[in-house]
mmCIF file of C-alpha atoms in Angstrom:
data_model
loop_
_atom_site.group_PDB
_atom_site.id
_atom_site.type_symbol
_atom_site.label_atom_id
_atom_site.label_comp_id
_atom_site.label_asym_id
_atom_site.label_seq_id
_atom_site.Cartn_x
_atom_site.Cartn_y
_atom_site.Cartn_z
ATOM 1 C CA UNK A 1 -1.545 35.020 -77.529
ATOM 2 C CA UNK A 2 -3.602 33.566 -74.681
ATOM 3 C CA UNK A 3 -5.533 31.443 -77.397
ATOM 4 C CA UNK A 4 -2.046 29.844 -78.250
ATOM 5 C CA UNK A 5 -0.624 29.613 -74.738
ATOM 6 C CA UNK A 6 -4.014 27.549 -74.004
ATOM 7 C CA UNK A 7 -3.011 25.321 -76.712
ATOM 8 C CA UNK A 8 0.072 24.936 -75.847
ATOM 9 C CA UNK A 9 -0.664 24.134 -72.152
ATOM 10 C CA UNK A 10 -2.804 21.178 -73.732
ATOM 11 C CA UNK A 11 -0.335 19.733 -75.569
ATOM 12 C CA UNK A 12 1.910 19.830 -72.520
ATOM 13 C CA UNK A 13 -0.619 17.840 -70.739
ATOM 14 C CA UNK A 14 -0.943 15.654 -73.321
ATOM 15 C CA UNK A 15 2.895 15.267 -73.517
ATOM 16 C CA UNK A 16 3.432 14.823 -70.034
ATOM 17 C CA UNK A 17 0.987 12.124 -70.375
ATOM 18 C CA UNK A 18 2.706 10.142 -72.699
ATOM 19 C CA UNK A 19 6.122 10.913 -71.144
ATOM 20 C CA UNK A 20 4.231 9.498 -67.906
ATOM 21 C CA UNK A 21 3.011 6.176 -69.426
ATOM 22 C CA UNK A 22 6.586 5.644 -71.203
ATOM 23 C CA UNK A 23 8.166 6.234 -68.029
ATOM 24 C CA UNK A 24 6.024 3.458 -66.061
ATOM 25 C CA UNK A 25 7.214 1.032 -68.845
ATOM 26 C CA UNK A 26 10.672 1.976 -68.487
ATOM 27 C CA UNK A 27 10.433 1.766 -64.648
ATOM 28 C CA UNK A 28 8.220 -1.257 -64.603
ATOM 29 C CA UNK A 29 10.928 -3.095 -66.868
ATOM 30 C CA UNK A 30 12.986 -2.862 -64.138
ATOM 31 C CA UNK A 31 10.240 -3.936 -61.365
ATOM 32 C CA UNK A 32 9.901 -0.315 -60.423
ATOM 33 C CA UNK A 33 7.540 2.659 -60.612
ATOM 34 C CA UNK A 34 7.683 5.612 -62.011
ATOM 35 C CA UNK A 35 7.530 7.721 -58.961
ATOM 36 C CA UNK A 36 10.147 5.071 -57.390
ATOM 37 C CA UNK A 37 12.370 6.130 -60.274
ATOM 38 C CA UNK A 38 12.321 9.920 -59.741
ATOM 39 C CA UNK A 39 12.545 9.510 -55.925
ATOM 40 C CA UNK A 40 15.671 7.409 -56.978
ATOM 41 C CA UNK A 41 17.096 9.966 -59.195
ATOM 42 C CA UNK A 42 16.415 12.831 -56.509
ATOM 43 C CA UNK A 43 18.372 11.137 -54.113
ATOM 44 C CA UNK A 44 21.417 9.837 -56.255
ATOM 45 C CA UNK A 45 23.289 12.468 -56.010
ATOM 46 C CA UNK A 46 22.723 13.582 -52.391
ATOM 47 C CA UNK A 47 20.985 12.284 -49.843
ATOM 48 C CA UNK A 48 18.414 14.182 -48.893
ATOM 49 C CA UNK A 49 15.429 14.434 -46.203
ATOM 50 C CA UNK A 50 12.374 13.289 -47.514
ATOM 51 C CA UNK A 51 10.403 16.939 -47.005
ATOM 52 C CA UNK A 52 13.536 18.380 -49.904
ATOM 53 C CA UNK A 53 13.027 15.377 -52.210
ATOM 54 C CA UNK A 54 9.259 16.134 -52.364
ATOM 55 C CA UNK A 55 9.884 20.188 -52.542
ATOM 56 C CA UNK A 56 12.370 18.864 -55.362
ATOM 57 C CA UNK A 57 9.856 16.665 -57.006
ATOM 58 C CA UNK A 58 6.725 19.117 -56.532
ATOM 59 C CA UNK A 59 4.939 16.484 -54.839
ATOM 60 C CA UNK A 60 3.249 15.635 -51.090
ATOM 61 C CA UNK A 61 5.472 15.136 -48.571
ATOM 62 C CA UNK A 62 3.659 12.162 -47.503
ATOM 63 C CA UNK A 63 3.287 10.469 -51.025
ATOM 64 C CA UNK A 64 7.182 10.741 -50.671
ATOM 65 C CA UNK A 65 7.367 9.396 -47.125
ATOM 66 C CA UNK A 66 4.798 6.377 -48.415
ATOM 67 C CA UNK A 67 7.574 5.622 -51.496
ATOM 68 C CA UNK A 68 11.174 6.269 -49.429
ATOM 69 C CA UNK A 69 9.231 3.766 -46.697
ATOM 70 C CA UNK A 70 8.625 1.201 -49.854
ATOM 71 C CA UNK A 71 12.260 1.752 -51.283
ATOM 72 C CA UNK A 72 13.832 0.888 -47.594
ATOM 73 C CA UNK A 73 11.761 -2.150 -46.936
ATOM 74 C CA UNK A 74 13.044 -3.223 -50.619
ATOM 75 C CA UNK A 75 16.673 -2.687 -49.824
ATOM 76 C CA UNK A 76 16.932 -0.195 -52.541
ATOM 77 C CA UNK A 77 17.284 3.015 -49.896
ATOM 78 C CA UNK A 78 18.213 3.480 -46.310
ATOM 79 C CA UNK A 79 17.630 5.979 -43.955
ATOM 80 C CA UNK A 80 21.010 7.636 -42.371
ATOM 81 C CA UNK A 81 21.315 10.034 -39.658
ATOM 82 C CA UNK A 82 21.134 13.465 -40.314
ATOM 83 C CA UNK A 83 23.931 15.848 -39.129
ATOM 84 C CA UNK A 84 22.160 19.026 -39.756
ATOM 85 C CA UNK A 85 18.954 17.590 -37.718
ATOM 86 C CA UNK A 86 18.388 15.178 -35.689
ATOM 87 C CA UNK A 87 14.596 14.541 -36.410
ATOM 88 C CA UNK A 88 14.834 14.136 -40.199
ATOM 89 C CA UNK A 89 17.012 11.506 -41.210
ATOM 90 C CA UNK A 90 18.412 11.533 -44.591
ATOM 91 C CA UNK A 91 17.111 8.752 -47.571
ATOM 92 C CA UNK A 92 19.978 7.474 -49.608
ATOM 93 C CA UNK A 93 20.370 4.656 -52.075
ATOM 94 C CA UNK A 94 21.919 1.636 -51.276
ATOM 95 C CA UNK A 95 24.179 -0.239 -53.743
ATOM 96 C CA UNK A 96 20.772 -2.462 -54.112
ATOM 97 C CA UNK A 97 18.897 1.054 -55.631
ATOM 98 C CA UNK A 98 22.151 2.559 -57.604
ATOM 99 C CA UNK A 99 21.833 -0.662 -59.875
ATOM 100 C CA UNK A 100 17.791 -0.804 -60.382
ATOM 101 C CA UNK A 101 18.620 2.981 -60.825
ATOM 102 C CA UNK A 102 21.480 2.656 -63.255
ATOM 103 C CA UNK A 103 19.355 -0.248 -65.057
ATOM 104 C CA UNK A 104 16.409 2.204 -65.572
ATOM 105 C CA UNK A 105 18.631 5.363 -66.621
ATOM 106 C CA UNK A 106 19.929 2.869 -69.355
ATOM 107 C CA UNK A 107 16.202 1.562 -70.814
ATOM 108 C CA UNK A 108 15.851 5.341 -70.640
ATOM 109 C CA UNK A 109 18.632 6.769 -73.101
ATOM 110 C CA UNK A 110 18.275 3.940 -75.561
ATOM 111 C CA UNK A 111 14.232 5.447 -75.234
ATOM 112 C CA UNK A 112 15.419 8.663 -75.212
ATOM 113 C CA UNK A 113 17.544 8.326 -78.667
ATOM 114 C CA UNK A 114 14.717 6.826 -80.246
ATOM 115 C CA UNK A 115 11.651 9.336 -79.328
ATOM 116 C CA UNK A 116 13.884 12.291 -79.956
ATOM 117 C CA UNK A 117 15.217 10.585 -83.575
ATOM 118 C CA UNK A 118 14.638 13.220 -86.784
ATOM 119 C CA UNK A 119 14.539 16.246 -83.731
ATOM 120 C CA UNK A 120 17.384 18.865 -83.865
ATOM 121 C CA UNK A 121 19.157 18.617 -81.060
ATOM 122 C CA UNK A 122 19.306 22.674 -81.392
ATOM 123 C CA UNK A 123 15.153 22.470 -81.866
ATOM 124 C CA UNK A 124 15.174 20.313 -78.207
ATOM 125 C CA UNK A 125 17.394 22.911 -76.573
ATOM 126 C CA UNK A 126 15.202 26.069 -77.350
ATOM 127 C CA UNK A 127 12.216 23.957 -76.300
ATOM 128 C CA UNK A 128 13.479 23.182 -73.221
ATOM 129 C CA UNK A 129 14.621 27.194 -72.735
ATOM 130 C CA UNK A 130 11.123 28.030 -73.196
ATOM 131 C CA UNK A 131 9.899 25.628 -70.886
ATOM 132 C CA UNK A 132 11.896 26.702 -68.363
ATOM 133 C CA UNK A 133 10.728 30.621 -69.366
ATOM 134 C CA UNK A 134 7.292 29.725 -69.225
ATOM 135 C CA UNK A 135 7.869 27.424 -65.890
ATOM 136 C CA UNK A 136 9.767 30.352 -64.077
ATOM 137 C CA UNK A 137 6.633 33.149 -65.660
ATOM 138 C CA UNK A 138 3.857 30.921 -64.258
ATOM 139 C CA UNK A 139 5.162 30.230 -60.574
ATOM 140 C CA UNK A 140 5.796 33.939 -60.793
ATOM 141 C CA UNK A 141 2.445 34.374 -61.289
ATOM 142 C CA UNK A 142 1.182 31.896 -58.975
ATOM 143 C CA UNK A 143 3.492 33.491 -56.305
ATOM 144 C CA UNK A 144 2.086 37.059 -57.073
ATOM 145 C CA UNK A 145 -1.690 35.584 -57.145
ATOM 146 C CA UNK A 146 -1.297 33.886 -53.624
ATOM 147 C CA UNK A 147 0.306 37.245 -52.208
ATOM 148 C CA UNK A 148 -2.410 39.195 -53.628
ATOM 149 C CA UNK A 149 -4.963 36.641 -52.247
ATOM 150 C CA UNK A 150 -3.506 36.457 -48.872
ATOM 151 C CA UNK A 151 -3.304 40.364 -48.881
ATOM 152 C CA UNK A 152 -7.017 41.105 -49.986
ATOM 153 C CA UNK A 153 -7.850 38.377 -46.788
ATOM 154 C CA UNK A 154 -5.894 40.083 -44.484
ATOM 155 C CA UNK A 155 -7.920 43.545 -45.378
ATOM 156 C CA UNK A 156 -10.861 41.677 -45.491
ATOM 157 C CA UNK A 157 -10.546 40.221 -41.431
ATOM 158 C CA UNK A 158 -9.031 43.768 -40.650
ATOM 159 C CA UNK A 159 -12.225 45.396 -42.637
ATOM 160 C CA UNK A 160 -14.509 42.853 -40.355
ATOM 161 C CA UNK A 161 -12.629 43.500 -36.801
ATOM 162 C CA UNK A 162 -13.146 47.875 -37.854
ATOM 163 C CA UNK A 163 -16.881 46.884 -38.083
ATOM 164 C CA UNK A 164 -17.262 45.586 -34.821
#
């Protein structure tokens, strides 16, 4: 089992590489980036503070800040004032970034129909349901291994201050 997990976690890799590289041509198409695109796509439906949109998007905060910064200056975002708090305004798109947006999300289904062509659609579904199963195991585990980490350090300095 771990043998095959291993494996599999390669592939993903490799995947995710190749989904990466398709994804700058689609973006790039378009005069965008990849990571412009997803911050795009984060922020379409909501706006949202930049510290959410990187939490969303599992990246630095300031990597996001760098590219919402980028995205204003192009007239493709603006920053609006944020009810809930007044120190972290909110990034939305403009009508400027809803049509780069909408022009990339269209390069991207007629890519989409053509790299999933001769898979089930049934077959894409249960991959996708285990790679949410495996997603949700792992950060369990990550969560559990930090805890465990954090715990054995806080014996550890307690251990040291006994010893005194």
């Amino acid at each position: 089992m771990a043998e095959e997990l291993a494996l599999l976690v390669a592939d993903v890799f490799e995947a995710a590489g190749a989904l990466r590289r398709a994804g700058e041509a689609l973006a790039g198409a378009e005069g965008q980036t990849q990571a412009r695109w997803q911050l795009m796509s984060v922020v379409s439906e909501e706006s949202l503070p930049v510290a959410r949109a990187a939490r969303r998007l599992g990246v630095a905060r300031q990597g996001v800040q760098r590219i919402a910064n980028e995205l204003v200056r192009d007239g493709l975002a603006e920053f609006r004032d944020n009810p809930d708090h007044r120190t972290s305004s909110l990034l939305a798109l403009t009508p400027s970034g809803r049509r780069a947006l909408e022009a990339i999300t269209t390069r991207a289904e007629a890519a989409h129909r053509v790299m999933g062509e001769g898979i089930a659609q049934a077959d894409l579904a249960t991959l996708r349901a285990l790679l949410r199963r495996l997603t949700e195991q792992t950060d369990q585990w990550a969560e559990a291994e930090a805890e465990a980490e954090a715990e054995a350090e806080a014996e550890a300095g307690t251990g040291a201050e006994a010893g005194e």
